[in-house]
Coordinates of C-alpha atoms and ligand atoms in Angstrom, one line a residue:
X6 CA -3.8 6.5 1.6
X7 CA -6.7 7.9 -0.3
X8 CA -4.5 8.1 -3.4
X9 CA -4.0 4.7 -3.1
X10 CA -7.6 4.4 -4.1
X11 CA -7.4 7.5 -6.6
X12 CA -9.0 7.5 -9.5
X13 CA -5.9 7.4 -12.1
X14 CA -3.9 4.6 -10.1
X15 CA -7.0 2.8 -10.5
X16 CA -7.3 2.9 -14.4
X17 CA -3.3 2.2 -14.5
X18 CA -3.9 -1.2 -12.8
X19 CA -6.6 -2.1 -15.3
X20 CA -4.6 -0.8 -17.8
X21 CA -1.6 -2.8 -16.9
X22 CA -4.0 -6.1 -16.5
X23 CA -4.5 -5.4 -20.0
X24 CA -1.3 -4.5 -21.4
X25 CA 0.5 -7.5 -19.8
X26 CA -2.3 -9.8 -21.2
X27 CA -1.7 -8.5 -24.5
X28 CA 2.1 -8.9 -23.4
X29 CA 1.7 -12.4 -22.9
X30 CA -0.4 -13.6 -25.6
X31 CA 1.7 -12.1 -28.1
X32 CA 5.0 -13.7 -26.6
X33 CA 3.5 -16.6 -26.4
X34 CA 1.8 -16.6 -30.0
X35 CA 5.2 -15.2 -31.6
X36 CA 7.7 -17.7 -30.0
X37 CA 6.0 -20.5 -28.1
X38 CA 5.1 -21.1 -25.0
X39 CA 8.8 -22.1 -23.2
X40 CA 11.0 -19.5 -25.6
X41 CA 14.4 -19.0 -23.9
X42 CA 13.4 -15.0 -24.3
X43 CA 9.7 -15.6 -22.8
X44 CA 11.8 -17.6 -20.0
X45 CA 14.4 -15.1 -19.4
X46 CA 11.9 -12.2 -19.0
X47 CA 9.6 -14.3 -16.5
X48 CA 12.7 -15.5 -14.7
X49 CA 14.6 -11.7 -14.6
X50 CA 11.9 -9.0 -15.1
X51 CA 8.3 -10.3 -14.9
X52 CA 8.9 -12.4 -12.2
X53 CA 10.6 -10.6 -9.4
X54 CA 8.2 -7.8 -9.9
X55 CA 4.8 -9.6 -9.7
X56 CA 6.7 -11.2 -6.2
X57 CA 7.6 -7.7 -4.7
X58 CA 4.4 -6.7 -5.3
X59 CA 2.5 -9.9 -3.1
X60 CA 5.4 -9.8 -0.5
X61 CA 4.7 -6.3 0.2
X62 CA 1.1 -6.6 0.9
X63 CA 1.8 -10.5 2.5
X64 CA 4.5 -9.0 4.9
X65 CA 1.6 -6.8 6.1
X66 CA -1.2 -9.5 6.1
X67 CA -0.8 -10.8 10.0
X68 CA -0.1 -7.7 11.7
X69 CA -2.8 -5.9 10.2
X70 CA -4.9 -9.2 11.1
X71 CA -4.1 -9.5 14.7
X72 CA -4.6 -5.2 14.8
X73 CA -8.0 -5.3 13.2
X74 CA -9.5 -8.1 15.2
X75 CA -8.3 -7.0 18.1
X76 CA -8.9 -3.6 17.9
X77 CA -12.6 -5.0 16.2
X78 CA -13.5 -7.1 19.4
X79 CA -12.4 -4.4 21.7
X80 CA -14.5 -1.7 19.8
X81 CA -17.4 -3.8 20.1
X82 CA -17.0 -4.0 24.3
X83 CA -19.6 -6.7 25.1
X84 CA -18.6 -10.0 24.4
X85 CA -22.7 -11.5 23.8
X86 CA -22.2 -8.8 21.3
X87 CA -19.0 -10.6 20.0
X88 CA -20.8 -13.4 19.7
X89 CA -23.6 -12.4 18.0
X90 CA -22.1 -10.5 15.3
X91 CA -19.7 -13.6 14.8
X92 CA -22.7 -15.7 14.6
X93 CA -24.6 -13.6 12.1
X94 CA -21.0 -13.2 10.1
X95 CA -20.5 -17.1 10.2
X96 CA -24.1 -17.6 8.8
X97 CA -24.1 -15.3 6.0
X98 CA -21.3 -17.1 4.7
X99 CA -22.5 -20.2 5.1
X100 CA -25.8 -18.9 3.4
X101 CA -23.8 -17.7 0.8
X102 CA -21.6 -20.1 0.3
X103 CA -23.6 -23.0 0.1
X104 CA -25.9 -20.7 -2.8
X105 CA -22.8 -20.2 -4.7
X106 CA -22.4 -24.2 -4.3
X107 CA -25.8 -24.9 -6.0
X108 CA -25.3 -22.6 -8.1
X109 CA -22.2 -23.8 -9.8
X110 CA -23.5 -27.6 -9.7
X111 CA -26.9 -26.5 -11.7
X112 CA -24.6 -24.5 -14.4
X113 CA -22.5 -28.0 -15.1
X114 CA -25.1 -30.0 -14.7
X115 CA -27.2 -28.2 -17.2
X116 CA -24.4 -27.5 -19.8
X117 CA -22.3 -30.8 -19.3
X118 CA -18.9 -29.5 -20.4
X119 CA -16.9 -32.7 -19.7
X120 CA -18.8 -34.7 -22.4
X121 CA -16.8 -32.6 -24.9
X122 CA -13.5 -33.9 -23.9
X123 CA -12.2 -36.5 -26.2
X124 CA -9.9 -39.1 -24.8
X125 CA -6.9 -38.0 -26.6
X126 CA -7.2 -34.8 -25.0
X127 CA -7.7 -36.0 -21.9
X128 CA -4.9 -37.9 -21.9
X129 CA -2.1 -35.4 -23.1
X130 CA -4.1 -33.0 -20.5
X131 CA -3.1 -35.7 -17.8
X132 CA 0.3 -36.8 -19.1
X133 CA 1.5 -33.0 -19.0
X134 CA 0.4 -32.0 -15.2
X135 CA 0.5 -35.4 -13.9
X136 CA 4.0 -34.2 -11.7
X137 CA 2.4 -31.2 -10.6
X138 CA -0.9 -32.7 -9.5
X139 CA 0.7 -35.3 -7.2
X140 CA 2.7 -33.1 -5.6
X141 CA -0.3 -31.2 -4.7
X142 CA -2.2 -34.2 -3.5
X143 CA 1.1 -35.1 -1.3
X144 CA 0.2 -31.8 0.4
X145 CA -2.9 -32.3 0.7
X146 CA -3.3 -35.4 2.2
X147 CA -0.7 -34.3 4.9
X148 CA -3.0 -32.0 6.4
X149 CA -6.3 -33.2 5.7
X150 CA -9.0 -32.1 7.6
X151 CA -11.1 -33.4 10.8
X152 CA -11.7 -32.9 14.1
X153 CA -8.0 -31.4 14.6
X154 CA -9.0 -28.7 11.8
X155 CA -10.9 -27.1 14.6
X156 CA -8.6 -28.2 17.7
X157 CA -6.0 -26.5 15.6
X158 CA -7.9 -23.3 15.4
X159 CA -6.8 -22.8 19.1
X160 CA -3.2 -21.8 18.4
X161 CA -0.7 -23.1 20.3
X162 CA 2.0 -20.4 19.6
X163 CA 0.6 -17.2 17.9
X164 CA 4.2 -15.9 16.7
X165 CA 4.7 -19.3 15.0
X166 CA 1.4 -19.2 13.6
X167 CA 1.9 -16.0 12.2
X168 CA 5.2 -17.1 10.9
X169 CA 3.7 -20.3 8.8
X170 CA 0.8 -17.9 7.2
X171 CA -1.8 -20.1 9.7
X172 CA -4.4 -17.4 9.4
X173 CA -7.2 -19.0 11.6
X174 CA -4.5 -19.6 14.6
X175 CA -4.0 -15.7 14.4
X176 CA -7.2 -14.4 14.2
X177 CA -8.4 -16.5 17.0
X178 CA -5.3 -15.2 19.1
X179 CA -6.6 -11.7 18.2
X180 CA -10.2 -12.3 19.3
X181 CA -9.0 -13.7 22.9
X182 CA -6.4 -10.8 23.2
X183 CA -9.4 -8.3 22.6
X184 CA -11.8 -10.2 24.6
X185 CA -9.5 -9.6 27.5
X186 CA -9.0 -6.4 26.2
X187 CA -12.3 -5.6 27.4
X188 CA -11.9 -7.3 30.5
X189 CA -9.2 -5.2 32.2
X190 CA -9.6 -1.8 33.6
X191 CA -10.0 0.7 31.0
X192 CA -7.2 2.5 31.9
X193 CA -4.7 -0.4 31.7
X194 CA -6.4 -1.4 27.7
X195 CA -5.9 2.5 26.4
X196 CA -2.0 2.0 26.0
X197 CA -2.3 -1.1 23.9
X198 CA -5.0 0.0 22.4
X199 CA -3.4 2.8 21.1
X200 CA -0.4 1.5 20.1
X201 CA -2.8 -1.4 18.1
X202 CA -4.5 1.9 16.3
X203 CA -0.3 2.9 15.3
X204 CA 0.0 -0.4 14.0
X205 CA -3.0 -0.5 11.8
X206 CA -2.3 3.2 10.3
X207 CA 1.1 2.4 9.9
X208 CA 0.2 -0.9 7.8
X209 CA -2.0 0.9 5.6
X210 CA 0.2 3.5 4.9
X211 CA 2.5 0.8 4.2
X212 CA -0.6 -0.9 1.4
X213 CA -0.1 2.5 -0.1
X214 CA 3.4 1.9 -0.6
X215 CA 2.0 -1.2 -2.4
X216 CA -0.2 -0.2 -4.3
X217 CA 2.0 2.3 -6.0
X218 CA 3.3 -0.8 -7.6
X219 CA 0.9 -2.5 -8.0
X220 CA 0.2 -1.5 -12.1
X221 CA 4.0 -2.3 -12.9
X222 CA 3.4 -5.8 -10.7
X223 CA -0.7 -6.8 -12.3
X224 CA 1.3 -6.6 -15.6
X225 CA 4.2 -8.8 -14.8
X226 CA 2.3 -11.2 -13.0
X227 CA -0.5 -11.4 -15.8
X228 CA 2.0 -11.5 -18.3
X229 CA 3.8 -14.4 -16.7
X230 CA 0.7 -16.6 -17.1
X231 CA -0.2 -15.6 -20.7
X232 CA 2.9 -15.9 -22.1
X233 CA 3.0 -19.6 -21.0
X234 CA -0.2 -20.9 -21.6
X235 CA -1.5 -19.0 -24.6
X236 CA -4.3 -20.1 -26.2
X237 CA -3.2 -23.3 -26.9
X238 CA -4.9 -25.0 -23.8
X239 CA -8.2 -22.8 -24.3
X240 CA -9.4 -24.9 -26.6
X241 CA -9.9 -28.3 -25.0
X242 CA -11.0 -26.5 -21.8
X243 CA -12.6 -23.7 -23.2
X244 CA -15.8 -24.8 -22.4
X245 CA -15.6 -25.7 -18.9
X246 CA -13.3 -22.4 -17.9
X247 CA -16.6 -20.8 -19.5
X248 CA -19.0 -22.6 -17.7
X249 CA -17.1 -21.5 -14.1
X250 CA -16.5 -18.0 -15.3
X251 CA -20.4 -17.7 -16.7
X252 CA -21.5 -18.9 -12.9
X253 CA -19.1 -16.9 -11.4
X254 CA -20.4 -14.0 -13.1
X255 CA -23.8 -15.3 -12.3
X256 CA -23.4 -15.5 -8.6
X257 CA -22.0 -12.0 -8.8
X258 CA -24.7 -10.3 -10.6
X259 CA -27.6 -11.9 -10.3
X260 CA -27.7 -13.7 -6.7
X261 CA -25.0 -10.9 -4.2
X262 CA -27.2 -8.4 -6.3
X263 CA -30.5 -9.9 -5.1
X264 CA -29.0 -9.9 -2.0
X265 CA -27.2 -7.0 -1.6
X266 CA -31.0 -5.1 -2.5
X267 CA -32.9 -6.8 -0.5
X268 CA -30.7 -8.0 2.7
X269 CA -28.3 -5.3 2.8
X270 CA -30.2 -2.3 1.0
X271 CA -28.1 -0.7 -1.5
X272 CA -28.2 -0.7 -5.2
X273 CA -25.4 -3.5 -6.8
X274 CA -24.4 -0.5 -9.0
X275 CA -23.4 1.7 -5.9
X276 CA -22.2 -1.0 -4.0
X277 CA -19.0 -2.1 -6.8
X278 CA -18.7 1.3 -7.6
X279 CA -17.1 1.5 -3.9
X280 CA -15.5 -1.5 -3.8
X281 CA -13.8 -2.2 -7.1
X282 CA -10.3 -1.6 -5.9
X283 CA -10.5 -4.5 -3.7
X284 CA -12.3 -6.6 -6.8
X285 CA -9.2 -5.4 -8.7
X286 CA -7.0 -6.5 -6.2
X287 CA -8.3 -9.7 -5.8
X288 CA -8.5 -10.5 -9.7
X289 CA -5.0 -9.4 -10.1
X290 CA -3.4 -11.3 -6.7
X291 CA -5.7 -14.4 -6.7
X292 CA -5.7 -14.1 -3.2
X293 CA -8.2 -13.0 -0.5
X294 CA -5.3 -12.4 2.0
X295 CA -3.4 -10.4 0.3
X296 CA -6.4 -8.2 -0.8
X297 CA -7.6 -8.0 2.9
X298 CA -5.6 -4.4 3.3
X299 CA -7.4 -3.2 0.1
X300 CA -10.7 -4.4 1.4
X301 CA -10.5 -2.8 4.9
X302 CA -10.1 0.1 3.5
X303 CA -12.7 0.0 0.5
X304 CA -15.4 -1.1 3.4
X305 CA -14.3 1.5 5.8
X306 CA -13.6 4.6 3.3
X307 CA -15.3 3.9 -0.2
X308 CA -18.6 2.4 2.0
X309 CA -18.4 3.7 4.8
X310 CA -18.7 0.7 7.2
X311 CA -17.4 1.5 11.2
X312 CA -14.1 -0.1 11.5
X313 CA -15.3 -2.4 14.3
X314 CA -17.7 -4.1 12.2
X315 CA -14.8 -4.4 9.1
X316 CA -12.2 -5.0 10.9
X317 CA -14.1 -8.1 13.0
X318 CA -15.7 -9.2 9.9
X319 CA -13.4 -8.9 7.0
X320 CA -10.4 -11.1 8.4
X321 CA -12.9 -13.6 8.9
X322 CA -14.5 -13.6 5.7
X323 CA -11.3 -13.2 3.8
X324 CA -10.2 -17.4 4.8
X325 CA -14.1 -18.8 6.2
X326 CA -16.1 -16.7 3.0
X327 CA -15.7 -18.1 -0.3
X328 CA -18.1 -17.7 -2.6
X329 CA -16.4 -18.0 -5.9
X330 CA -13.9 -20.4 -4.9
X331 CA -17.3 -23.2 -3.7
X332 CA -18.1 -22.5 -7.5
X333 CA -15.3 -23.4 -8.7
X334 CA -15.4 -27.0 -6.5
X335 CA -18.4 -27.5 -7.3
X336 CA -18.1 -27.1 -11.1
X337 CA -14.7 -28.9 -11.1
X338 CA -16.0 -32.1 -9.2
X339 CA -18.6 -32.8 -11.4
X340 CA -16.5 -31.9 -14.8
X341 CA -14.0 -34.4 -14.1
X342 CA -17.1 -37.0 -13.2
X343 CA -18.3 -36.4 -17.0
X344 CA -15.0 -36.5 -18.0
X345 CA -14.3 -40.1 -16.3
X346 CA -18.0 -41.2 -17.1
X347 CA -18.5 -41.6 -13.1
X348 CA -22.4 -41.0 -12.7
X349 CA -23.8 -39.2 -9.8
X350 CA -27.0 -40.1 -8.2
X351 CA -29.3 -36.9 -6.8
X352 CA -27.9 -38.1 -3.2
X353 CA -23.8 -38.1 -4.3
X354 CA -24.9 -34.5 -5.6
X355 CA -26.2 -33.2 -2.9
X356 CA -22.6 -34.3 -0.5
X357 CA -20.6 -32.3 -3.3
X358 CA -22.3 -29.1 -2.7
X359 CA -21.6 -29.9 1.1
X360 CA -18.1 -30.9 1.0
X361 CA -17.7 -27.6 -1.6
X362 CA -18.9 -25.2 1.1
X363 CA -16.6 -26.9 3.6
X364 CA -13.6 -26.8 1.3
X365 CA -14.5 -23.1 0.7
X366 CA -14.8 -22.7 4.2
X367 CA -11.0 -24.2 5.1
X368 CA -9.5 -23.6 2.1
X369 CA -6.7 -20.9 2.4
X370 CA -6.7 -17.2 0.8
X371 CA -3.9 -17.9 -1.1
X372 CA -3.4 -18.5 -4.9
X373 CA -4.3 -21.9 -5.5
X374 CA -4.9 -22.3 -2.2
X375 CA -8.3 -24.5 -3.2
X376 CA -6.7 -27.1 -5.0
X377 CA -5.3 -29.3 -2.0
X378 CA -9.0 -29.7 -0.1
X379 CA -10.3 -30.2 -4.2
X380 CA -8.6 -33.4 -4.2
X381 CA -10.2 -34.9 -1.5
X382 CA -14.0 -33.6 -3.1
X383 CA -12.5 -35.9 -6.2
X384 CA -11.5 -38.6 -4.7
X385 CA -14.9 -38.8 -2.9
X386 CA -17.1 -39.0 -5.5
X387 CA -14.5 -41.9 -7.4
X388 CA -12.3 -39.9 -9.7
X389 CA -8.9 -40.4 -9.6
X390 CA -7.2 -37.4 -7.6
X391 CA -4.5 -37.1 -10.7
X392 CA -7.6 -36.2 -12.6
X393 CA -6.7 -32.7 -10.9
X394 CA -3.9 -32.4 -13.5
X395 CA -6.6 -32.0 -16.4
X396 CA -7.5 -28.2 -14.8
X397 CA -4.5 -27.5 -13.4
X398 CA -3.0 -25.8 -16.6
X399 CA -5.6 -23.1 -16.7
X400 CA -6.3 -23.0 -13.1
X401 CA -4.2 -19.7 -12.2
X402 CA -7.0 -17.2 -14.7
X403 CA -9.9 -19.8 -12.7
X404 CA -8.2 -18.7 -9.4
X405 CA -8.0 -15.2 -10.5
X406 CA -12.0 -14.8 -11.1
X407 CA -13.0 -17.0 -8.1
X408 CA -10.8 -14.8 -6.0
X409 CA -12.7 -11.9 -7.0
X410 CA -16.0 -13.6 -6.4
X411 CA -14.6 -14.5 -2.9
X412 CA -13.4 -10.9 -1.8
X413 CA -17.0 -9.4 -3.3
X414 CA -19.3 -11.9 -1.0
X415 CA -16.6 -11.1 1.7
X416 CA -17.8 -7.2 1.6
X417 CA -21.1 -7.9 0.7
X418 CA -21.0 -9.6 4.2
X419 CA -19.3 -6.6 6.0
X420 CA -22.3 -4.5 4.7
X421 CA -24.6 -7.0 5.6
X422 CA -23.3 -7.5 9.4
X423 CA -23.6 -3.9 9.9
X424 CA -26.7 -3.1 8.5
X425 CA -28.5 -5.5 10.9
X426 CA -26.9 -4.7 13.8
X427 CA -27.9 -0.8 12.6
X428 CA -24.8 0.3 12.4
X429 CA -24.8 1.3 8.7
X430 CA -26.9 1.9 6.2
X431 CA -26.5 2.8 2.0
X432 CA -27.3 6.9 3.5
X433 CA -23.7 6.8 5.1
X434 CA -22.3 5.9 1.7
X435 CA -19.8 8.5 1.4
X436 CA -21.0 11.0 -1.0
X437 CA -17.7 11.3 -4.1
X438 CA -15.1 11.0 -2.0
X439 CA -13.7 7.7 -3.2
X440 CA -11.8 9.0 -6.4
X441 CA -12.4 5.1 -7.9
X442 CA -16.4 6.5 -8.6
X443 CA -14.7 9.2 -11.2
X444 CA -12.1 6.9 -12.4
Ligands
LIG510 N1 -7.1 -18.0 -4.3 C1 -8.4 -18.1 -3.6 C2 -8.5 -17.0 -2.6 O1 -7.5 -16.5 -2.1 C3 -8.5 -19.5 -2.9 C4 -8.7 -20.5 -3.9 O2 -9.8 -20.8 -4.3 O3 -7.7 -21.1 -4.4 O4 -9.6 -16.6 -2.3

């Protein structure tokens, strides 16, 4: 498994993000945007490779979930301690979160890209995803969210929320089955236990698999969205995709690596150096699920974190901890109220950058899995939910960045966790071992 992490796999997966960029751009500058060739190799090549690639690290998502938690609350023994650590877990993000939140509303409010839209634009922009955004908001508005968002949390059938991708339901099974874990006679736990440790080995040998492919599928899956969209939507949005990638960037250097010196105790430098296989990951998936494998193991080997303290707090972080993706919410909500002309008072402000972190909170690791709980942020503060469709068309690079963003804060967390509960500290940073620091 440490190959998977080796130094030369590593540059490959940059260096297929690259190449199938360049792919893309140049397909799509060449022949259009909808050429029966571009079509034909996004339908036959491109396409089923990127997929492979996700399915093999989705199939591996909920056993490795229900392992890690498990095995996570059963390491830990004492279930105050459970609680604590869960506590201090669920307030860092929160902490986090909401900073990411403020941070993305000051960056729109200060730079205002929506006033550039013209109407024309705005109206092709609208007339062109109009089919996709509804079908989106149909989505969204059957779930929702309420009261029965935290009823559901207590699964009723574990296998079946497994089955439907119901991440919460899962991980909440896994913290009951480890809580009672610790309750039975030692010697009754060690089988299970044991047989949960197989099952977490095996799965990451099986990520290993994955990531052998995982150049071949960062360049189909990249390439599939370049050669599409081109650079012919950059323009009218250019200056709002720059205003969420520059506070993206932002939250990332400047405020994790405030926080990462001073809360967690390691230099920002040393800290990415051991975790940019999971940042990788995540850019190149859009999704913190599917980068959870990478993660655990970039915590656990390239920082050294205990598993217990990883494997508790990572699956958590990876669907409640989004950093990048509150951003994004943020930004978005109060574009399309410039773009509409809707004016926000201090007050209506202030609820966006609550609903954001709440959205972040519930919104799903998954790609796109944001713009469902979005809607209901627009609706809110009066713009019309199709206004969705104006972002849409760019949304998939967005989602890429955020998701990075989101899977950073999520480690940055892990390291946090287990530096107060002294546990870990930037000394039992493994010295060179993690072949990613040559790459
Ligand atoms: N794709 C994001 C993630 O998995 C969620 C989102 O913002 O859409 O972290």
């Amino acid at each position: 498994m440490a190959k998977a992490l080796g130094g030369k796999l590593h540059s490959k997966i940059l260096l297929g993000l690259l190449l199938g960029a360049a792919l893309g751009i140049l397909a799509n500058t060449l022949l259009g945007g909808r050429h029966p060739l571009t079509e034909w190799v996004n339908h036959y090549v491109a396409g089923p490779l990127g997929q492979v690639f996700l399915r093999m690290l989705f199939m591996i998502v909920m056993p490795l979930v229900f392992a890690s938690i498990t095995l996570g609350v059963a390491g830990l023994g004492d279930l105050r301690r459970v609680g604590r650590i869960g506590g201090k877990a669920v307030g860092y993000f929160l902490a986090t979160t909401f900073l990411a939140a403020a941070t993305g509303l000051f960056f729109v409010g200060v730079l205002k890209p929506g006033d550039a839209i013209d109407a024309p634009v705005k109206a092709e922009l609208m007339a062109t995803y109009a089919g996709d955004a509804s079908a989106r908001l149909a989505s969204a508005s059957a779930g929702g969210f309420g009261v029965h968002t935290f009823v559901n949390i207590v699964t009723r059938n574990p296998v079946k929320s497994a089955a439907e991708g119901d991440m919460l339901g899962v991980i909440f099974f896994g913290l009951v089955f480890g809580a009672a874990l610790t309750l039975i006679p030692a010697a009754k736990a060690k089988p299970l236990l044991d047989l949960l440790e197989s099952l977490n080995e095996a799965v990451i040998a099986i990520v290993g698999m994955a990531m052998r492919l995982a150049p071949y599928g960062v360049t189909a899956l990249i390439f599939g969205v370049t050669s599409r969209f081109g650079f012919a939507l950059l323009l009218p949005l250019g200056g709002y995709m720059l205003v969420v990638l520059g506070a993206l960037l932002f939250h990332a250097l400047v405020n994790l690596s405030l926080v990462l010196r001073l809360l967690v105790g390691i230099p920002p430098a040393l800290f990415f150096s051991r975790v940019r296989s999971a940042v990788v990951t995540a850019f190149s998936t859009s999704s913190s699920s599917a980068t959870l494998p990478t993660a655990l193991e970039a915590a656990e080997q390239g920082l050294g974190v205990p598993p217990k303290i990883a494997g508790f707090v990572l699956p958590l972080g990876s669907t409640m901890c989004m950093n990048g993706t509150a951003i994004f919410e943020g930004i978005t909500a109060i574009f399309l109220c410039q773009v509409f002309g809707v004016e926000l008072s201090l007050g209506q402000m202030a609820v966006v950058v609550v609903m954001a972190v709440i959205t972040a909170v519930g919104a799903a690791g998954v790609p796109g899995g944001s713009i469902p709980l979005l809607a209901g942020i627009v609706a809110m503060v009066g713009v019309p939910g199709e206004g969705i469709a104006i972002i849409l068309g760019v949304d998939r690079l967005l989602d890429m960045s955020r998701t990075a963003v989101n899977v950073y804060g999520d480690l940055s967390a892990t390291a946090y966790v287990a530096r107060s509960e002294k546990l870990w500290d930037a000394s039992l940073v493994p010295a060179g071992t993690l072949a990613a620091e040559r790459a």
